[in-house]
C-alpha cells in the first residue's frame, strides 16, 4: 500500500470543487486516510516547493498557495502515487486531458486545482510536512474484499 499527499489548492476550495474532487478518489477505490482544511504558511509553502525556488513562477506559486485555505489529504491504495497523478492530469489546465481533474475543472496553468506527490520519496517527505503523527490513520474497510482481488492471497 502506498500513501500520497494530495492538496486541493485555494482555487478548488474557493470554487466549491472539494466534494467533487474527493468523490473521484473515493469512487476510484482509494482511501482517504487523512484530511484537514488549513491555511499554508509562507514557510511551509517555501519548504514544500523548495525544488522550484529558482523557477520564474515560484513567487506567484507561493503567493497563490498561501492566499486562501487548502484541503490536504493523505490518499492510500496500491500504486496510489501514480494513480493519483494520472487522475490529476497534466500540470497545465489548458493542456490536461478531458477525464482528468485538471482537464475537467480548470483552464488555468498556475491555478490548476490540485497537488499530488510525484514519487515515493516525495510522498514521504510531503506527508511529513503536512501531517503530524496520528493524523494519518488506518481505516479497516469492510468493502476491501470487493475493491481488490484477494484470490491469490494478496490484494491485486
Ligand atoms: P505538478 O503540480 O504537475 O507536479 P510542477 O512542475 O511540480 O507541476 O509545478 C508545481 C506547480 O507550480 C504547478 O502545479 C503549478 O501550480 C505551478 N506551475 C508550474 N509550472 C508553471 C508555469 O510555467 N507557470 C505558472 N505556474 C506553474
Ligand atoms: Mg510537482
Short mmCIF file of N, CA and C and ligand atoms in Angstrom, two decimals:
data_model
loop_
_atom_site.label_atom_id
_atom_site.label_comp_id
_atom_site.label_asym_id
_atom_site.label_seq_id
_atom_site.Cartn_x
_atom_site.Cartn_y
_atom_site.Cartn_z
N UNK A 1 0.84 -1.21 0.00
CA UNK A 1 0.00 0.00 0.00
C UNK A 1 0.87 1.25 0.00
N UNK A 2 0.44 2.22 -0.78
CA UNK A 2 1.14 3.50 -0.84
C UNK A 2 0.22 4.59 -0.32
N UNK A 3 0.82 5.59 0.30
CA UNK A 3 0.04 6.76 0.70
C UNK A 3 0.67 7.98 0.07
N UNK A 4 -0.15 8.84 -0.50
CA UNK A 4 0.34 10.03 -1.19
C UNK A 4 -0.29 11.28 -0.61
N UNK A 5 0.40 12.41 -0.76
CA UNK A 5 -0.15 13.68 -0.30
C UNK A 5 -0.86 14.38 -1.45
N UNK A 6 -2.12 14.70 -1.23
CA UNK A 6 -2.91 15.46 -2.19
C UNK A 6 -3.28 16.79 -1.53
N UNK A 7 -3.13 17.88 -2.26
CA UNK A 7 -3.60 19.18 -1.77
C UNK A 7 -4.64 19.72 -2.75
N UNK A 8 -5.84 20.01 -2.25
CA UNK A 8 -6.81 20.73 -3.08
C UNK A 8 -6.48 22.21 -2.86
N UNK A 9 -5.97 22.82 -3.93
CA UNK A 9 -5.40 24.16 -3.85
C UNK A 9 -6.49 25.22 -3.60
N UNK A 10 -6.07 26.47 -3.30
CA UNK A 10 -7.06 27.50 -2.97
C UNK A 10 -8.17 27.67 -4.02
N UNK A 11 -7.86 27.50 -5.30
CA UNK A 11 -8.91 27.66 -6.33
C UNK A 11 -9.96 26.56 -6.22
N UNK A 12 -9.55 25.34 -5.89
CA UNK A 12 -10.51 24.24 -5.75
C UNK A 12 -11.44 24.48 -4.56
N UNK A 13 -10.87 24.98 -3.46
CA UNK A 13 -11.68 25.25 -2.27
C UNK A 13 -12.63 26.41 -2.55
N UNK A 14 -12.10 27.51 -3.11
CA UNK A 14 -12.94 28.69 -3.37
C UNK A 14 -14.03 28.40 -4.39
N UNK A 15 -13.75 27.55 -5.35
CA UNK A 15 -14.74 27.27 -6.39
C UNK A 15 -15.74 26.17 -6.00
N UNK A 16 -15.62 25.69 -4.79
CA UNK A 16 -16.59 24.70 -4.31
C UNK A 16 -16.45 23.35 -4.97
N UNK A 17 -15.21 22.99 -5.31
CA UNK A 17 -14.98 21.72 -6.02
C UNK A 17 -14.44 20.61 -5.12
N UNK A 18 -14.31 20.88 -3.82
CA UNK A 18 -13.72 19.87 -2.92
C UNK A 18 -14.48 18.55 -3.00
N UNK A 19 -15.77 18.60 -2.84
CA UNK A 19 -16.57 17.38 -2.80
C UNK A 19 -16.45 16.58 -4.08
N UNK A 20 -16.51 17.25 -5.20
CA UNK A 20 -16.45 16.54 -6.48
C UNK A 20 -15.10 15.89 -6.71
N UNK A 21 -14.04 16.58 -6.26
CA UNK A 21 -12.69 16.01 -6.45
C UNK A 21 -12.47 14.85 -5.47
N UNK A 22 -12.89 15.02 -4.22
CA UNK A 22 -12.76 13.91 -3.24
C UNK A 22 -13.54 12.70 -3.75
N UNK A 23 -14.73 12.94 -4.29
CA UNK A 23 -15.55 11.82 -4.81
C UNK A 23 -14.81 11.00 -5.84
N UNK A 24 -14.03 11.66 -6.68
CA UNK A 24 -13.30 10.91 -7.72
C UNK A 24 -12.35 9.90 -7.09
N UNK A 25 -11.64 10.33 -6.05
CA UNK A 25 -10.70 9.41 -5.39
C UNK A 25 -11.45 8.28 -4.69
N UNK A 26 -12.56 8.62 -4.04
CA UNK A 26 -13.36 7.58 -3.36
C UNK A 26 -13.94 6.60 -4.37
N UNK A 27 -14.47 7.13 -5.45
CA UNK A 27 -15.09 6.26 -6.47
C UNK A 27 -14.07 5.35 -7.13
N UNK A 28 -12.85 5.82 -7.23
CA UNK A 28 -11.78 5.01 -7.82
C UNK A 28 -11.46 3.79 -6.95
N UNK A 29 -11.71 3.92 -5.64
CA UNK A 29 -11.40 2.83 -4.72
C UNK A 29 -10.25 3.17 -3.79
N UNK A 30 -9.76 4.39 -3.90
CA UNK A 30 -8.69 4.83 -2.99
C UNK A 30 -9.31 5.24 -1.65
N UNK A 31 -8.50 5.19 -0.61
CA UNK A 31 -8.98 5.56 0.72
C UNK A 31 -8.45 6.93 1.13
N UNK A 32 -9.30 7.75 1.72
CA UNK A 32 -8.86 9.00 2.34
C UNK A 32 -8.50 8.64 3.78
N UNK A 33 -7.21 8.69 4.12
CA UNK A 33 -6.78 8.27 5.46
C UNK A 33 -6.26 9.43 6.31
N UNK A 34 -6.35 10.64 5.76
CA UNK A 34 -6.01 11.85 6.50
C UNK A 34 -6.63 13.00 5.75
N UNK A 35 -7.12 14.02 6.47
CA UNK A 35 -7.78 15.13 5.78
C UNK A 35 -7.87 16.33 6.70
N UNK A 36 -7.44 17.50 6.24
CA UNK A 36 -7.68 18.71 7.03
C UNK A 36 -7.67 19.96 6.17
N UNK A 37 -8.48 20.91 6.60
CA UNK A 37 -8.54 22.22 5.97
C UNK A 37 -7.54 23.10 6.70
N UNK A 38 -6.69 23.80 5.99
CA UNK A 38 -5.68 24.62 6.65
C UNK A 38 -5.25 25.78 5.75
N UNK A 39 -4.63 26.76 6.35
CA UNK A 39 -4.02 27.85 5.62
C UNK A 39 -2.52 27.59 5.62
N UNK A 40 -1.92 27.47 4.46
CA UNK A 40 -0.48 27.19 4.37
C UNK A 40 0.32 28.46 4.68
N UNK A 41 1.31 28.33 5.57
CA UNK A 41 2.17 29.47 5.91
C UNK A 41 3.21 29.69 4.81
N UNK A 42 3.83 30.86 4.82
CA UNK A 42 4.92 31.17 3.87
C UNK A 42 6.03 30.13 3.99
N UNK A 43 6.37 29.79 5.24
CA UNK A 43 7.47 28.87 5.49
C UNK A 43 7.15 27.48 4.94
N UNK A 44 5.93 27.02 5.19
CA UNK A 44 5.54 25.69 4.72
C UNK A 44 5.50 25.65 3.19
N UNK A 45 4.98 26.70 2.58
CA UNK A 45 4.93 26.76 1.11
C UNK A 45 6.35 26.73 0.54
N UNK A 46 7.25 27.47 1.18
CA UNK A 46 8.64 27.53 0.71
C UNK A 46 9.32 26.16 0.83
N UNK A 47 9.07 25.48 1.93
CA UNK A 47 9.66 24.15 2.11
C UNK A 47 9.06 23.16 1.12
N UNK A 48 7.75 23.17 1.02
CA UNK A 48 7.06 22.22 0.13
C UNK A 48 7.53 22.38 -1.31
N UNK A 49 7.68 23.62 -1.76
CA UNK A 49 8.05 23.88 -3.16
C UNK A 49 9.52 24.26 -3.33
N UNK A 50 10.39 23.83 -2.41
CA UNK A 50 11.79 24.27 -2.47
C UNK A 50 12.49 23.85 -3.77
N UNK A 51 12.03 22.77 -4.39
CA UNK A 51 12.64 22.33 -5.65
C UNK A 51 12.40 23.35 -6.77
N UNK A 52 11.39 24.21 -6.60
CA UNK A 52 11.04 25.18 -7.65
C UNK A 52 11.56 26.59 -7.35
N UNK A 53 12.37 26.71 -6.29
CA UNK A 53 12.80 28.02 -5.80
C UNK A 53 13.35 28.96 -6.88
N UNK A 54 14.06 28.40 -7.86
CA UNK A 54 14.70 29.25 -8.87
C UNK A 54 13.83 29.48 -10.11
N UNK A 55 12.66 28.86 -10.14
CA UNK A 55 11.80 28.98 -11.33
C UNK A 55 11.11 30.35 -11.37
N UNK A 56 10.86 30.85 -12.56
CA UNK A 56 10.20 32.17 -12.67
C UNK A 56 8.80 32.20 -12.05
N UNK A 57 8.11 31.06 -12.03
CA UNK A 57 6.75 31.05 -11.49
C UNK A 57 6.70 30.88 -9.97
N UNK A 58 7.88 30.71 -9.33
CA UNK A 58 7.91 30.40 -7.90
C UNK A 58 7.23 31.46 -7.00
N UNK A 59 7.56 32.76 -7.17
CA UNK A 59 6.91 33.75 -6.29
C UNK A 59 5.38 33.72 -6.41
N UNK A 60 4.89 33.61 -7.62
CA UNK A 60 3.45 33.56 -7.83
C UNK A 60 2.84 32.29 -7.24
N UNK A 61 3.58 31.20 -7.34
CA UNK A 61 3.11 29.92 -6.81
C UNK A 61 2.95 29.99 -5.29
N UNK A 62 3.94 30.55 -4.62
CA UNK A 62 3.88 30.67 -3.15
C UNK A 62 2.75 31.64 -2.76
N UNK A 63 2.60 32.73 -3.51
CA UNK A 63 1.53 33.69 -3.23
C UNK A 63 0.16 32.99 -3.35
N UNK A 64 0.00 32.25 -4.43
CA UNK A 64 -1.25 31.51 -4.67
C UNK A 64 -1.54 30.50 -3.56
N UNK A 65 -0.55 29.70 -3.22
CA UNK A 65 -0.79 28.60 -2.26
C UNK A 65 -1.04 29.09 -0.84
N UNK A 66 -0.61 30.34 -0.55
CA UNK A 66 -0.82 30.90 0.79
C UNK A 66 -1.99 31.89 0.82
N UNK A 67 -2.66 32.08 -0.31
CA UNK A 67 -3.65 33.15 -0.43
C UNK A 67 -4.99 32.84 0.23
N UNK A 68 -5.28 31.57 0.47
CA UNK A 68 -6.60 31.15 0.94
C UNK A 68 -6.45 29.69 1.38
N UNK A 69 -7.37 29.19 2.22
CA UNK A 69 -7.20 27.82 2.72
C UNK A 69 -7.17 26.74 1.63
N UNK A 70 -6.52 25.64 1.98
CA UNK A 70 -6.43 24.46 1.12
C UNK A 70 -6.98 23.27 1.91
N UNK A 71 -7.27 22.19 1.20
CA UNK A 71 -7.63 20.93 1.85
C UNK A 71 -6.50 19.96 1.58
N UNK A 72 -5.84 19.48 2.64
CA UNK A 72 -4.78 18.48 2.44
C UNK A 72 -5.31 17.10 2.80
N UNK A 73 -4.92 16.13 1.98
CA UNK A 73 -5.41 14.76 2.19
C UNK A 73 -4.27 13.77 2.06
N UNK A 74 -4.35 12.70 2.84
CA UNK A 74 -3.49 11.53 2.65
C UNK A 74 -4.38 10.50 1.96
N UNK A 75 -3.94 10.04 0.79
CA UNK A 75 -4.75 9.13 -0.03
C UNK A 75 -3.99 7.82 -0.21
N UNK A 76 -4.67 6.71 0.07
CA UNK A 76 -3.98 5.41 0.13
C UNK A 76 -4.57 4.39 -0.83
N UNK A 77 -3.67 3.55 -1.36
CA UNK A 77 -4.08 2.44 -2.22
C UNK A 77 -2.83 1.84 -2.84
N UNK A 78 -2.97 0.70 -3.49
CA UNK A 78 -1.83 0.12 -4.20
C UNK A 78 -1.54 1.01 -5.40
N UNK A 79 -0.30 1.49 -5.49
CA UNK A 79 0.07 2.38 -6.60
C UNK A 79 -0.60 3.74 -6.54
N UNK A 80 -0.98 4.18 -5.35
CA UNK A 80 -1.75 5.42 -5.20
C UNK A 80 -1.05 6.66 -5.78
N UNK A 81 0.29 6.68 -5.70
CA UNK A 81 1.01 7.88 -6.16
C UNK A 81 0.79 8.07 -7.67
N UNK A 82 1.03 7.02 -8.43
CA UNK A 82 0.87 7.11 -9.89
C UNK A 82 -0.60 7.23 -10.28
N UNK A 83 -1.46 6.49 -9.60
CA UNK A 83 -2.89 6.57 -9.92
C UNK A 83 -3.38 8.01 -9.73
N UNK A 84 -3.01 8.62 -8.62
CA UNK A 84 -3.47 10.00 -8.36
C UNK A 84 -2.90 10.98 -9.37
N UNK A 85 -1.60 10.83 -9.71
CA UNK A 85 -1.00 11.73 -10.70
C UNK A 85 -1.74 11.60 -12.03
N UNK A 86 -2.08 10.38 -12.42
CA UNK A 86 -2.81 10.19 -13.68
C UNK A 86 -4.21 10.79 -13.60
N UNK A 87 -4.84 10.65 -12.45
CA UNK A 87 -6.18 11.23 -12.29
C UNK A 87 -6.15 12.75 -12.32
N UNK A 88 -5.04 13.34 -11.83
CA UNK A 88 -4.90 14.80 -11.82
C UNK A 88 -4.75 15.36 -13.23
N UNK A 89 -3.99 14.66 -14.08
CA UNK A 89 -3.74 15.14 -15.44
C UNK A 89 -2.50 16.02 -15.51
N UNK A 90 -2.20 16.48 -16.72
CA UNK A 90 -1.02 17.30 -16.96
C UNK A 90 -1.07 18.58 -16.14
N UNK A 91 0.11 19.14 -15.87
CA UNK A 91 0.21 20.31 -14.97
C UNK A 91 -0.70 21.46 -15.37
N UNK A 92 -0.72 21.80 -16.65
CA UNK A 92 -1.49 22.97 -17.09
C UNK A 92 -2.94 22.60 -17.40
N UNK A 93 -3.85 23.32 -16.80
CA UNK A 93 -5.27 23.08 -17.05
C UNK A 93 -5.61 23.19 -18.52
N UNK A 94 -4.89 24.05 -19.22
CA UNK A 94 -5.16 24.26 -20.66
C UNK A 94 -4.76 23.05 -21.50
N UNK A 95 -3.87 22.22 -20.95
CA UNK A 95 -3.35 21.06 -21.72
C UNK A 95 -3.86 19.72 -21.18
N UNK A 96 -4.34 19.72 -19.94
CA UNK A 96 -4.72 18.45 -19.30
C UNK A 96 -5.87 17.79 -20.05
N UNK A 97 -5.80 16.48 -20.19
CA UNK A 97 -6.78 15.73 -20.98
C UNK A 97 -8.14 15.71 -20.29
N UNK A 98 -9.20 15.73 -21.10
CA UNK A 98 -10.55 15.54 -20.54
C UNK A 98 -10.59 14.21 -19.78
N UNK A 99 -11.35 14.18 -18.71
CA UNK A 99 -11.41 12.97 -17.89
C UNK A 99 -10.50 13.07 -16.69
N UNK A 100 -9.51 13.97 -16.75
CA UNK A 100 -8.66 14.21 -15.58
C UNK A 100 -9.24 15.37 -14.77
N UNK A 101 -8.79 15.48 -13.53
CA UNK A 101 -9.31 16.54 -12.66
C UNK A 101 -8.96 17.92 -13.23
N UNK A 102 -7.69 18.09 -13.58
CA UNK A 102 -7.28 19.39 -14.14
C UNK A 102 -7.92 19.62 -15.51
N UNK A 103 -8.10 18.55 -16.26
CA UNK A 103 -8.69 18.66 -17.60
C UNK A 103 -10.18 18.98 -17.57
N UNK A 104 -10.85 18.52 -16.53
CA UNK A 104 -12.30 18.70 -16.47
C UNK A 104 -12.74 19.97 -15.74
N UNK A 105 -11.92 20.43 -14.78
CA UNK A 105 -12.41 21.50 -13.91
C UNK A 105 -11.70 22.84 -14.08
N UNK A 106 -10.65 22.91 -14.90
CA UNK A 106 -9.94 24.19 -14.98
C UNK A 106 -9.33 24.48 -16.33
N UNK A 107 -9.02 25.74 -16.56
CA UNK A 107 -8.37 26.17 -17.80
C UNK A 107 -7.04 26.87 -17.56
N UNK A 108 -6.77 27.21 -16.29
CA UNK A 108 -5.57 27.99 -15.96
C UNK A 108 -4.34 27.08 -15.82
N UNK A 109 -3.17 27.66 -16.08
CA UNK A 109 -1.93 26.90 -15.96
C UNK A 109 -1.40 26.90 -14.53
N UNK A 110 -1.51 28.03 -13.84
CA UNK A 110 -1.00 28.09 -12.47
C UNK A 110 -2.08 27.74 -11.45
N UNK A 111 -3.31 28.15 -11.70
CA UNK A 111 -4.42 27.80 -10.81
C UNK A 111 -4.96 26.44 -11.29
N UNK A 112 -4.23 25.39 -10.93
CA UNK A 112 -4.55 24.08 -11.51
C UNK A 112 -5.12 23.10 -10.48
N UNK A 113 -5.74 23.65 -9.46
CA UNK A 113 -6.65 22.92 -8.56
C UNK A 113 -6.05 21.93 -7.57
N UNK A 114 -4.98 21.24 -7.95
CA UNK A 114 -4.59 20.09 -7.13
C UNK A 114 -3.09 19.84 -7.20
N UNK A 115 -2.54 19.41 -6.05
CA UNK A 115 -1.16 18.93 -5.98
C UNK A 115 -1.19 17.46 -5.61
N UNK A 116 -0.28 16.68 -6.18
CA UNK A 116 -0.09 15.29 -5.76
C UNK A 116 1.38 14.96 -5.77
N UNK A 117 1.85 14.23 -4.76
CA UNK A 117 3.26 13.83 -4.70
C UNK A 117 3.63 13.05 -5.96
N UNK A 118 4.88 13.24 -6.43
CA UNK A 118 5.25 12.62 -7.71
C UNK A 118 6.16 11.40 -7.59
N UNK A 119 6.50 10.99 -6.37
CA UNK A 119 7.36 9.81 -6.18
C UNK A 119 7.18 9.33 -4.74
N UNK A 120 7.60 8.09 -4.44
CA UNK A 120 7.51 7.61 -3.05
C UNK A 120 8.31 8.50 -2.09
N UNK A 121 9.47 8.97 -2.54
CA UNK A 121 10.31 9.83 -1.68
C UNK A 121 9.58 11.15 -1.40
N UNK A 122 9.00 11.72 -2.45
CA UNK A 122 8.27 12.99 -2.29
C UNK A 122 7.06 12.79 -1.39
N UNK A 123 6.36 11.67 -1.55
CA UNK A 123 5.17 11.41 -0.74
C UNK A 123 5.53 11.34 0.74
N UNK A 124 6.62 10.64 1.06
CA UNK A 124 7.02 10.51 2.45
C UNK A 124 7.40 11.87 3.04
N UNK A 125 8.15 12.62 2.26
CA UNK A 125 8.58 13.94 2.70
C UNK A 125 7.38 14.87 2.90
N UNK A 126 6.49 14.90 1.91
CA UNK A 126 5.36 15.84 1.94
C UNK A 126 4.32 15.46 2.99
N UNK A 127 4.08 14.17 3.18
CA UNK A 127 3.14 13.75 4.24
C UNK A 127 3.68 14.22 5.58
N UNK A 128 5.00 14.14 5.75
CA UNK A 128 5.64 14.58 6.99
C UNK A 128 5.55 16.08 7.21
N UNK A 129 5.48 16.83 6.12
CA UNK A 129 5.37 18.29 6.24
C UNK A 129 3.97 18.71 6.66
N UNK A 130 2.95 17.99 6.18
CA UNK A 130 1.57 18.43 6.37
C UNK A 130 0.80 17.70 7.47
N UNK A 131 1.26 16.51 7.87
CA UNK A 131 0.53 15.75 8.89
C UNK A 131 1.45 15.38 10.05
N UNK A 132 0.92 15.52 11.26
CA UNK A 132 1.64 15.08 12.46
C UNK A 132 1.33 13.61 12.71
N UNK A 133 2.15 12.99 13.57
CA UNK A 133 1.92 11.58 13.93
C UNK A 133 0.49 11.41 14.44
N UNK A 134 -0.19 10.39 13.95
CA UNK A 134 -1.55 10.13 14.40
C UNK A 134 -2.63 10.77 13.55
N UNK A 135 -2.25 11.70 12.68
CA UNK A 135 -3.25 12.37 11.83
C UNK A 135 -3.54 11.59 10.55
N UNK A 136 -2.64 10.69 10.19
CA UNK A 136 -2.90 9.76 9.08
C UNK A 136 -3.20 8.41 9.73
N UNK A 137 -4.39 7.88 9.47
CA UNK A 137 -4.86 6.73 10.25
C UNK A 137 -5.11 5.50 9.37
N UNK A 138 -5.25 4.37 10.05
CA UNK A 138 -5.62 3.12 9.39
C UNK A 138 -7.14 3.04 9.40
N UNK A 139 -7.73 2.72 8.27
CA UNK A 139 -9.18 2.52 8.25
C UNK A 139 -9.45 1.12 7.69
N UNK A 140 -9.99 0.28 8.56
CA UNK A 140 -10.32 -1.09 8.17
C UNK A 140 -11.59 -1.02 7.33
N UNK A 141 -11.46 -1.25 6.02
CA UNK A 141 -12.61 -1.06 5.13
C UNK A 141 -13.38 -2.35 4.94
N UNK A 142 -14.66 -2.32 5.22
CA UNK A 142 -15.48 -3.53 5.06
C UNK A 142 -15.53 -3.97 3.60
N UNK A 143 -15.44 -3.01 2.69
CA UNK A 143 -15.59 -3.30 1.26
C UNK A 143 -14.28 -3.73 0.59
N UNK A 144 -13.20 -3.78 1.38
CA UNK A 144 -11.86 -4.06 0.83
C UNK A 144 -11.84 -5.28 -0.10
N UNK A 145 -12.58 -6.34 0.28
CA UNK A 145 -12.61 -7.59 -0.49
C UNK A 145 -13.22 -7.41 -1.88
N UNK A 146 -13.93 -6.30 -2.09
CA UNK A 146 -14.55 -6.04 -3.39
C UNK A 146 -13.82 -4.97 -4.17
N UNK A 147 -12.93 -4.27 -3.48
CA UNK A 147 -12.12 -3.25 -4.17
C UNK A 147 -10.91 -3.93 -4.80
N UNK A 148 -10.30 -4.88 -4.07
CA UNK A 148 -9.16 -5.64 -4.57
C UNK A 148 -9.52 -7.12 -4.68
N UNK A 149 -8.82 -7.82 -5.59
CA UNK A 149 -8.96 -9.27 -5.74
C UNK A 149 -7.96 -9.93 -4.79
N UNK A 150 -8.45 -10.61 -3.78
CA UNK A 150 -7.60 -11.29 -2.80
C UNK A 150 -7.45 -12.78 -3.12
N UNK A 151 -7.83 -13.15 -4.35
CA UNK A 151 -7.80 -14.56 -4.76
C UNK A 151 -6.44 -15.23 -4.58
N UNK A 152 -5.38 -14.48 -4.79
CA UNK A 152 -4.04 -15.06 -4.69
C UNK A 152 -3.49 -14.96 -3.27
N UNK A 153 -4.27 -14.36 -2.38
CA UNK A 153 -3.82 -14.20 -1.00
C UNK A 153 -3.39 -12.77 -0.70
N UNK A 154 -2.96 -12.07 -1.76
CA UNK A 154 -2.63 -10.65 -1.57
C UNK A 154 -3.47 -9.80 -2.52
N UNK A 155 -3.71 -8.55 -2.14
CA UNK A 155 -4.59 -7.71 -2.95
C UNK A 155 -4.02 -7.41 -4.33
N UNK A 156 -4.85 -7.58 -5.34
CA UNK A 156 -4.42 -7.29 -6.72
C UNK A 156 -5.49 -6.47 -7.42
P1 LIG B 1 2.86 19.46 -10.87
O1 LIG B 1 1.99 20.19 -9.89
O2 LIG B 1 2.05 18.92 -12.02
O3 LIG B 1 3.76 18.43 -10.24
P2 LIG B 1 5.22 21.17 -11.12
O4 LIG B 1 6.05 21.30 -12.33
O5 LIG B 1 5.80 20.42 -9.96
O6 LIG B 1 3.80 20.57 -11.55
O7 LIG B 1 4.87 22.66 -10.65
C1 LIG B 1 4.31 22.91 -9.38
C2 LIG B 1 3.18 23.93 -9.54
O8 LIG B 1 3.71 25.17 -9.98
C3 LIG B 1 2.15 23.56 -10.61
O9 LIG B 1 1.16 22.66 -10.13
C4 LIG B 1 1.58 24.91 -10.96
O10 LIG B 1 0.64 25.35 -9.98
C5 LIG B 1 2.81 25.80 -10.89
N1 LIG B 1 3.49 25.93 -12.19
C6 LIG B 1 4.32 25.04 -12.77
N2 LIG B 1 4.80 25.48 -13.95
C7 LIG B 1 4.25 26.70 -14.11
C8 LIG B 1 4.37 27.69 -15.14
O11 LIG B 1 5.08 27.53 -16.17
N3 LIG B 1 3.63 28.83 -14.97
C9 LIG B 1 2.84 29.03 -13.88
N4 LIG B 1 2.73 28.15 -12.88
C10 LIG B 1 3.40 26.99 -12.99
MG1 LIG B 2 5.41 18.65 -8.95
#
